[in-house]
Short mmCIF file of C-alpha atoms and ligand atoms in Angstrom, two decimals:
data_model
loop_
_atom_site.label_atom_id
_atom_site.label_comp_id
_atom_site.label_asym_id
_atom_site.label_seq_id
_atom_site.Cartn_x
_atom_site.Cartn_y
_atom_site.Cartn_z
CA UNK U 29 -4.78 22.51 -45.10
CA UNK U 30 -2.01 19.74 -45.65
CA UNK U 31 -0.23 22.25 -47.70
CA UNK U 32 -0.20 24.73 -45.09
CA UNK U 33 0.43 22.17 -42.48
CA UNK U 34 3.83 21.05 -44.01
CA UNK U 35 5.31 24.34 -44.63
CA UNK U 36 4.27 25.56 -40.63
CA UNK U 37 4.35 22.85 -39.10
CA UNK U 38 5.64 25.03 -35.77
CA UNK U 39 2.15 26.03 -35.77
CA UNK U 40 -0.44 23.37 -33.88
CA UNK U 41 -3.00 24.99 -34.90
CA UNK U 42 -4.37 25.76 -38.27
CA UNK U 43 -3.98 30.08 -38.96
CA UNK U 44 -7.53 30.57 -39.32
CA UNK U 45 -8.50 28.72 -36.18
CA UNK U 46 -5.36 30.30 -34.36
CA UNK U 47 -6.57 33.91 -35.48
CA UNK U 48 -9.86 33.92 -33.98
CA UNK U 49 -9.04 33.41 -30.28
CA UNK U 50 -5.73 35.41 -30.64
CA UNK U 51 -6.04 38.31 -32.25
CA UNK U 52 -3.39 40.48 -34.48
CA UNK U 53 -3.41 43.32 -31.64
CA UNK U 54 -3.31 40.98 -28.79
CA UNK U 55 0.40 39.19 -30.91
CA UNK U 56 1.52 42.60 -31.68
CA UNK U 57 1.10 44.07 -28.05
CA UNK U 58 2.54 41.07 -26.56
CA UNK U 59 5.90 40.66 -28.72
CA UNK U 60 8.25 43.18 -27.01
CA UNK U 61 7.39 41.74 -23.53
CA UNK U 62 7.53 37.90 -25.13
CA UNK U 63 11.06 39.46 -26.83
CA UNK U 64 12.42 40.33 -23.02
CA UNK U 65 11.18 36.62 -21.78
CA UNK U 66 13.26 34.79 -24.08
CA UNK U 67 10.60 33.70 -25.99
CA UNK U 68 11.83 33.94 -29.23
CA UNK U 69 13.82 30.74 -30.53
CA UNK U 70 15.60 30.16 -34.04
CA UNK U 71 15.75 27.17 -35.87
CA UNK U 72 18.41 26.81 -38.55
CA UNK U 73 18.22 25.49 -41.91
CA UNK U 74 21.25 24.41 -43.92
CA UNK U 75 22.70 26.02 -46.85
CA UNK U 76 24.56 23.81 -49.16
CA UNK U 77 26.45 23.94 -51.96
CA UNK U 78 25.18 22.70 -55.47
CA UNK U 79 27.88 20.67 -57.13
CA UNK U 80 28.47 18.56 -54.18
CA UNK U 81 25.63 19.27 -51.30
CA UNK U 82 28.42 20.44 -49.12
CA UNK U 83 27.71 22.29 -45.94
CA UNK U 84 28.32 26.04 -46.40
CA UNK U 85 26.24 27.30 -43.97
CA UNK U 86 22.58 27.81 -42.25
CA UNK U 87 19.93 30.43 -41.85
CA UNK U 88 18.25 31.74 -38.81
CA UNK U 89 14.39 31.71 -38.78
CA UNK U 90 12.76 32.83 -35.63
CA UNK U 91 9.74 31.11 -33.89
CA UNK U 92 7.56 32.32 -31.20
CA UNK U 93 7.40 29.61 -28.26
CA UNK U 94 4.15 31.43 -26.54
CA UNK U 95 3.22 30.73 -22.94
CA UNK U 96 0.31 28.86 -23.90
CA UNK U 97 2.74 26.20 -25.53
CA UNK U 98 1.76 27.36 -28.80
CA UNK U 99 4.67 27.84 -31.42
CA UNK U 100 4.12 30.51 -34.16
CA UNK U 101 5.77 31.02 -37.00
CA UNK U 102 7.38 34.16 -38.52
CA UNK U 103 4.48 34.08 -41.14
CA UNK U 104 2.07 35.71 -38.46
CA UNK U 105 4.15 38.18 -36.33
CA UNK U 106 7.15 39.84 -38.43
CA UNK U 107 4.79 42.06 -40.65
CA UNK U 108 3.21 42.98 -37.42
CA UNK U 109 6.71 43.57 -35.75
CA UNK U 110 7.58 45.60 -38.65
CA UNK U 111 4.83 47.97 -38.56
CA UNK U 112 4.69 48.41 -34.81
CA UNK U 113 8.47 48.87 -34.37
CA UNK U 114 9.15 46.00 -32.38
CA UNK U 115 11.23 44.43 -34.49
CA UNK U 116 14.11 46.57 -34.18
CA UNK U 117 14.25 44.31 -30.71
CA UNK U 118 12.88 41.35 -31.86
CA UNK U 119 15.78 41.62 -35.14
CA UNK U 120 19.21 42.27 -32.79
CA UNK U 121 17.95 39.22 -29.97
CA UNK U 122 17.53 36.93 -33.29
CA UNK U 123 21.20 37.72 -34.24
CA UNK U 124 22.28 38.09 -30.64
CA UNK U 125 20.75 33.87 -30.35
CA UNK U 126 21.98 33.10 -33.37
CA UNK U 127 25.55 34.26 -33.48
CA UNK U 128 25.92 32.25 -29.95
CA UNK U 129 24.67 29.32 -31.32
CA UNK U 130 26.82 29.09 -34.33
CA UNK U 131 30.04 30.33 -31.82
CA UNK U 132 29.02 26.69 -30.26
CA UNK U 133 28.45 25.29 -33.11
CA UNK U 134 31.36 26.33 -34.86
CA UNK U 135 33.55 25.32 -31.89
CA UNK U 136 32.43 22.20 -32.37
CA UNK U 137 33.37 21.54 -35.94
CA UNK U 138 37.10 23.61 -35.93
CA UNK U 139 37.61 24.07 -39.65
CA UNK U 140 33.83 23.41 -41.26
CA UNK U 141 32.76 26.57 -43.43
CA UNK U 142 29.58 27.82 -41.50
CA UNK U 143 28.44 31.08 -42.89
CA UNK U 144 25.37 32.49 -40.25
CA UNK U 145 22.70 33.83 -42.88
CA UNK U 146 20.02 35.83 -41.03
CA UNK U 147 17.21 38.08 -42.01
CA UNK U 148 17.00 41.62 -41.69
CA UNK U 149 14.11 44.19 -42.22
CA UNK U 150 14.17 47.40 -43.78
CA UNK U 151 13.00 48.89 -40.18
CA UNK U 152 15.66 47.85 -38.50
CA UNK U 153 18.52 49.51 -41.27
CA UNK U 154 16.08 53.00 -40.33
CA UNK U 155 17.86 52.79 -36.96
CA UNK U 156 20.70 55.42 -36.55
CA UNK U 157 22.42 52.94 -34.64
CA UNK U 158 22.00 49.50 -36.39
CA UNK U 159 25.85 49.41 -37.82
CA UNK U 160 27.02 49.66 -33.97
CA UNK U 161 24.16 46.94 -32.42
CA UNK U 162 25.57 45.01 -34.98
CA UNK U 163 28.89 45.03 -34.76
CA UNK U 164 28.44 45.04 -30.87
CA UNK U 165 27.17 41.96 -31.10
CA UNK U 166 29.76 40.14 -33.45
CA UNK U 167 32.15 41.44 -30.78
CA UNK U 168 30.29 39.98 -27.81
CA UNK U 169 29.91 36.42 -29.38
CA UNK U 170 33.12 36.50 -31.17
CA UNK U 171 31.78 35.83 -34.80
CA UNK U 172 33.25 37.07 -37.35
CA UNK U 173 32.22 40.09 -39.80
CA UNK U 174 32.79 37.72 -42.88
CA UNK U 175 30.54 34.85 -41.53
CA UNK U 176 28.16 36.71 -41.62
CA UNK U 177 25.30 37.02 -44.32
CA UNK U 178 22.04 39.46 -44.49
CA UNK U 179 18.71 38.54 -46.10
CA UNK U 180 16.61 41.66 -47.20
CA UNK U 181 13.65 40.88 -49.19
CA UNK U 182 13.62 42.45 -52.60
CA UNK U 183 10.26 44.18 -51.28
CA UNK U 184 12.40 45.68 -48.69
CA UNK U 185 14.90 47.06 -50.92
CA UNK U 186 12.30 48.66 -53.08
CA UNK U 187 11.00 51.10 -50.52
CA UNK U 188 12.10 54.93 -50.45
CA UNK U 189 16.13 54.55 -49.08
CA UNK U 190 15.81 56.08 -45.48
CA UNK U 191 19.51 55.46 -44.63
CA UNK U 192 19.50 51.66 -45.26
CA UNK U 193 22.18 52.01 -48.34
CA UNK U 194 24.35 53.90 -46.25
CA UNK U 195 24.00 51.19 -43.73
CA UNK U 196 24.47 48.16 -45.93
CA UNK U 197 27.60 50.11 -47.51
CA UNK U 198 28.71 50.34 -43.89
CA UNK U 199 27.81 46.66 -43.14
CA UNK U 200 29.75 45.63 -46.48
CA UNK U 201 32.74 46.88 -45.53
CA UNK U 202 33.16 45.12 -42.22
CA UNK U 203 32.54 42.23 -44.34
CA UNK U 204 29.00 41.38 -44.07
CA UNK U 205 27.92 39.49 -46.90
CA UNK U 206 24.12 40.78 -48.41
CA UNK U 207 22.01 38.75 -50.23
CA UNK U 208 18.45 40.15 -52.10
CA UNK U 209 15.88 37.21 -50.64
CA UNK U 210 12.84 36.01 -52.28
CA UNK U 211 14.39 37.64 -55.56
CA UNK U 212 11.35 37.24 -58.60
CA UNK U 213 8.57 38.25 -56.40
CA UNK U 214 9.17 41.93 -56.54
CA UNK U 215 9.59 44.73 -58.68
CA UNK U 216 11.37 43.97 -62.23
CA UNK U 217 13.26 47.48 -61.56
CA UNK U 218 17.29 45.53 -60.69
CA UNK U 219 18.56 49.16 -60.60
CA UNK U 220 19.15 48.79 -56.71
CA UNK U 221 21.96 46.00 -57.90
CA UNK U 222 24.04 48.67 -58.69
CA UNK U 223 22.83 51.20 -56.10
CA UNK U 224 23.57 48.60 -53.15
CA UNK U 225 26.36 46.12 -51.54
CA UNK U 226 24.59 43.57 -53.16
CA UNK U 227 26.79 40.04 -53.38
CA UNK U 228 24.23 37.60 -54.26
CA UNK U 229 20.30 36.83 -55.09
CA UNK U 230 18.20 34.29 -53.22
CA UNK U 231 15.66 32.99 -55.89
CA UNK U 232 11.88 32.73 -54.38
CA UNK U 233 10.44 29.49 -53.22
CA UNK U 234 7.58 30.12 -55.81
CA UNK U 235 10.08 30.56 -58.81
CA UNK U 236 11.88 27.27 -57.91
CA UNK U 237 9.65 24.74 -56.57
CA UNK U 238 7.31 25.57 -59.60
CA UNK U 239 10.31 26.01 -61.63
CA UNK U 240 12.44 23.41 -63.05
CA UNK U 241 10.56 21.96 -65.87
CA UNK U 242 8.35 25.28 -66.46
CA UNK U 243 10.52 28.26 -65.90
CA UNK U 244 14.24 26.03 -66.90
CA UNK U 245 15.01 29.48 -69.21
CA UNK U 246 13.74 31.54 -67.48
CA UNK U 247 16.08 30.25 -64.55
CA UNK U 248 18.93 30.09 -66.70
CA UNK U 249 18.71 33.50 -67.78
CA UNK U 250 18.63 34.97 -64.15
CA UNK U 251 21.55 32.70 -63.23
CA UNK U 252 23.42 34.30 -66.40
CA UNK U 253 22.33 37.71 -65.57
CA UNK U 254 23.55 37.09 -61.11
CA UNK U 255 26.56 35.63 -62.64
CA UNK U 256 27.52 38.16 -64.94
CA UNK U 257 27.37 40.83 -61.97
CA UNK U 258 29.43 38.41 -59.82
CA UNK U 259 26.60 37.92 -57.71
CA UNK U 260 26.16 34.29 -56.25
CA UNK U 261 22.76 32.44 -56.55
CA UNK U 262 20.70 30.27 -54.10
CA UNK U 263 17.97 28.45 -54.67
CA UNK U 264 15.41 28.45 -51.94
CA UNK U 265 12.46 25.66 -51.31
CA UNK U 266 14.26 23.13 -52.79
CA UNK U 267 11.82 20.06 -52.14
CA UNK U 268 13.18 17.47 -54.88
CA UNK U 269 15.81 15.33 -56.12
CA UNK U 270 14.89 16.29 -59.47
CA UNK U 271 14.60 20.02 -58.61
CA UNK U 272 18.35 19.99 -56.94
CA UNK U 273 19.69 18.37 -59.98
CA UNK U 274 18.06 21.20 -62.28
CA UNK U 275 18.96 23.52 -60.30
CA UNK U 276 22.26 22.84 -60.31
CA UNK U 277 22.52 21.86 -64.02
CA UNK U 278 21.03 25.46 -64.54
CA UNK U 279 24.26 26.92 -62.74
CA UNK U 280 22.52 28.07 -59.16
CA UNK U 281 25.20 28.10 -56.95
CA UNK U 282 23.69 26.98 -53.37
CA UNK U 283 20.68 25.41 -52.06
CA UNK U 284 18.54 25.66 -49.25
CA UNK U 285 15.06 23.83 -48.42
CA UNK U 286 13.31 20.22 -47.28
CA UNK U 287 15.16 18.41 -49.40
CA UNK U 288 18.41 19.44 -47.88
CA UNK U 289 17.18 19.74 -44.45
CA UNK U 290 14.38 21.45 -42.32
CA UNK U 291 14.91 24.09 -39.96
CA UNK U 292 15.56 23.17 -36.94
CA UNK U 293 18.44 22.55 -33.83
CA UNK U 294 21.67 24.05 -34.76
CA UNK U 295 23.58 20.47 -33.09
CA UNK U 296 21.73 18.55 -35.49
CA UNK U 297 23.47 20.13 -38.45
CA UNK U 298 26.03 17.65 -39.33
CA UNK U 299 29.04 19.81 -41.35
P1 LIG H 328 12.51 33.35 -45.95
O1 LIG H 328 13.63 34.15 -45.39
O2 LIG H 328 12.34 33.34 -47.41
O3 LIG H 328 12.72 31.90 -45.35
C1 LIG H 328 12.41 30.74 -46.04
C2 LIG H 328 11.06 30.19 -45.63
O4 LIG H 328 10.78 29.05 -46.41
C3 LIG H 328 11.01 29.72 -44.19
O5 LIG H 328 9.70 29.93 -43.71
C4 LIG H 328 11.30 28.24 -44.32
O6 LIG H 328 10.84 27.46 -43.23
C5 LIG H 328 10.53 27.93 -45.58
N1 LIG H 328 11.06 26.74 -46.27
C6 LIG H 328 12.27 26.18 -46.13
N2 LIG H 328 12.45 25.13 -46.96
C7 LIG H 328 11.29 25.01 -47.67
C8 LIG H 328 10.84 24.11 -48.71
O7 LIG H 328 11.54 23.20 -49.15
N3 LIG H 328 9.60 24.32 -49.21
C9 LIG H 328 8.79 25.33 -48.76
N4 LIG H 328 7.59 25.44 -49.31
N5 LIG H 328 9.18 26.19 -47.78
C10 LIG H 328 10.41 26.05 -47.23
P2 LIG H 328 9.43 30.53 -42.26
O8 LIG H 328 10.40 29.96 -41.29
O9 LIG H 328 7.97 30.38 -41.99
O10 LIG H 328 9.80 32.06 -42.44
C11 LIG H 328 8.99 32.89 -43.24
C12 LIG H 328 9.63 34.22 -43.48
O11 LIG H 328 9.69 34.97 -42.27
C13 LIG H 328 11.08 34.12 -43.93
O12 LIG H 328 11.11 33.85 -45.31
C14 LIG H 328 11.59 35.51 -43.60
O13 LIG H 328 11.26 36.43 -44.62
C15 LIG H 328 10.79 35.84 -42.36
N6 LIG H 328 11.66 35.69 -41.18
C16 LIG H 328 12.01 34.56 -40.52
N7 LIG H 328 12.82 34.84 -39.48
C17 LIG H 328 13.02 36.19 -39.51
C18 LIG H 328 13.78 37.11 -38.70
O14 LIG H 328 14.48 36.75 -37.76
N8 LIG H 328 13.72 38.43 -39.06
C19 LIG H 328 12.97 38.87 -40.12
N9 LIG H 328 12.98 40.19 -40.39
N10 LIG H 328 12.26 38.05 -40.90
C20 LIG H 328 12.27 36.72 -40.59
MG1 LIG H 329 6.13 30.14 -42.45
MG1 LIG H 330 15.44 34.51 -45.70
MG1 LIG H 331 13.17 33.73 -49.04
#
């Protein structure tokens, strides 16, 4: 379990332990009404770039802070959200939190580049009105369109359209930047690069904490490829000196993961 441990280490108790005095229907009925208690927190994690670890920005990752003082991860309630609905609600209060915590934080630091990256599921671009909640709330906490970054997992852009390319057009050209997260663990069919607003890959934790010295080709060649559709590339799970330097020596473009920084408080991000 030391593994598991240091990658969700919000959770105090190990999953298997957790699940079997709180089960997956008792999470998923309770999440809207934990949603309207303020329950939800996000923890940031910074994004920096390559060539010179320089701040460029963070990413929003929501934790459950449950009544019981137990803190879950994402891990064991946003598949359930998905599939119940709930997090069409759950999605706009994590952006609504997170866009007025990098208002403070940018405030803060006048003149630090701070681009708010924050994950979005394909259930919430279903919703008629997602290109309006969205913008509504960029209005309301005064952050701007182009500071803004979407994560949609490559799974997510695989499934049968619905709308969503419509919306991501729409989202696009506000200024909304979209990136294709945990790129490599999906499908091998890229024809969605062409058929979405697509500005940049984020390369799975998988692919680049086993990477480096295995995969250093097979890296470079998906850097060329991102690069040669102008898309930008970050490396995610970055645990290593050694893995950083590859990385960068490879061409990837920005960095997120342990070695950089853990999620966590927003104020503790230094620019
Ligand atoms: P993700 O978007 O790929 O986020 C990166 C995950 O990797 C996070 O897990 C982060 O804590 C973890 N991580 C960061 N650095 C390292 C590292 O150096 N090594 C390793 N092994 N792991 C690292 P987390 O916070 O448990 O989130 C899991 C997933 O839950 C996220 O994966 C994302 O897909 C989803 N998620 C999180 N917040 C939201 C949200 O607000 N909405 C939606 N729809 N999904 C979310
Ligand atoms: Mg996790
Ligand atoms: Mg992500
Ligand atoms: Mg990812």
């Amino acid at each position: 379990w030391a593994k598991n441990e240091g990658r969700d280490r919000y959770v105090l108790h190990d999953p298997v332990r957790y699940r079997s005095d709180l089960q997956r229907s008792d999470v998923a009925a309770q999440l809207p009404a934990a949603v309207d208690r303020g329950e939800l927190v996000v923890d940031f994690q910074p994004l920096v770039r390559l060539h010179d670890h320089a701040l460029v920005g963070a990413e929003a990752l929501v934790r459950w802070n449950r009544p019981d003082g137990r803190r879950l991860g994402p891990d064991h309630f946003i598949a359930l959200a998905e599939r119940t609905g709930s997090i069409v609600a759950l999605g706009a209060e994590v952006l609504r939190q997170s866009c007025v915590q990098a208002r403070v934080w940018a405030d803060a630091h006048p003149g630090s580049p701070f681009l708010l990256s924050v994950n979005i599921a394909a259930r919430q671009l279903a919703e008629p009105g997602i290109v309006d909640t969205i913008s509504g709330i960029l209005e309301q906490t005064r952050w701007p369109a182009e500071r803004l970054q979407l994560e949609l997992t490559e799974r997510d852009v695989m499934v049968p359209d619905g709308g969503a390319s419509a919306m991501l057009r729409r989202l696009a050209a506000m200024g909304v930047t979209i990136v294709i997260d945990d790129f490599g663990t999906g499908y091998s069919n890229l024809a969605y690069l062409h058929r979405l607003p697509v500005h940049g890959l984020k390369l799975a934790g998988p692919f680049v904490t086993d990477a480096p010295a295995d995969n250093a080709a097979l890296l470079g060649a998906v850097v060329t490829l991102a690069h040669s559709l102008h898309l930008t590339v970050t490396a995610e799970s970055v645990e290593t000196a050694g893995q950083a330097a590859q990385l960068g020596e490879l061409g990837c473009d920005v960095a997120q993961g342990w070695y950089f920084g853990m999620p966590g408080r927003i104020d503790l991000i230094q620019p």
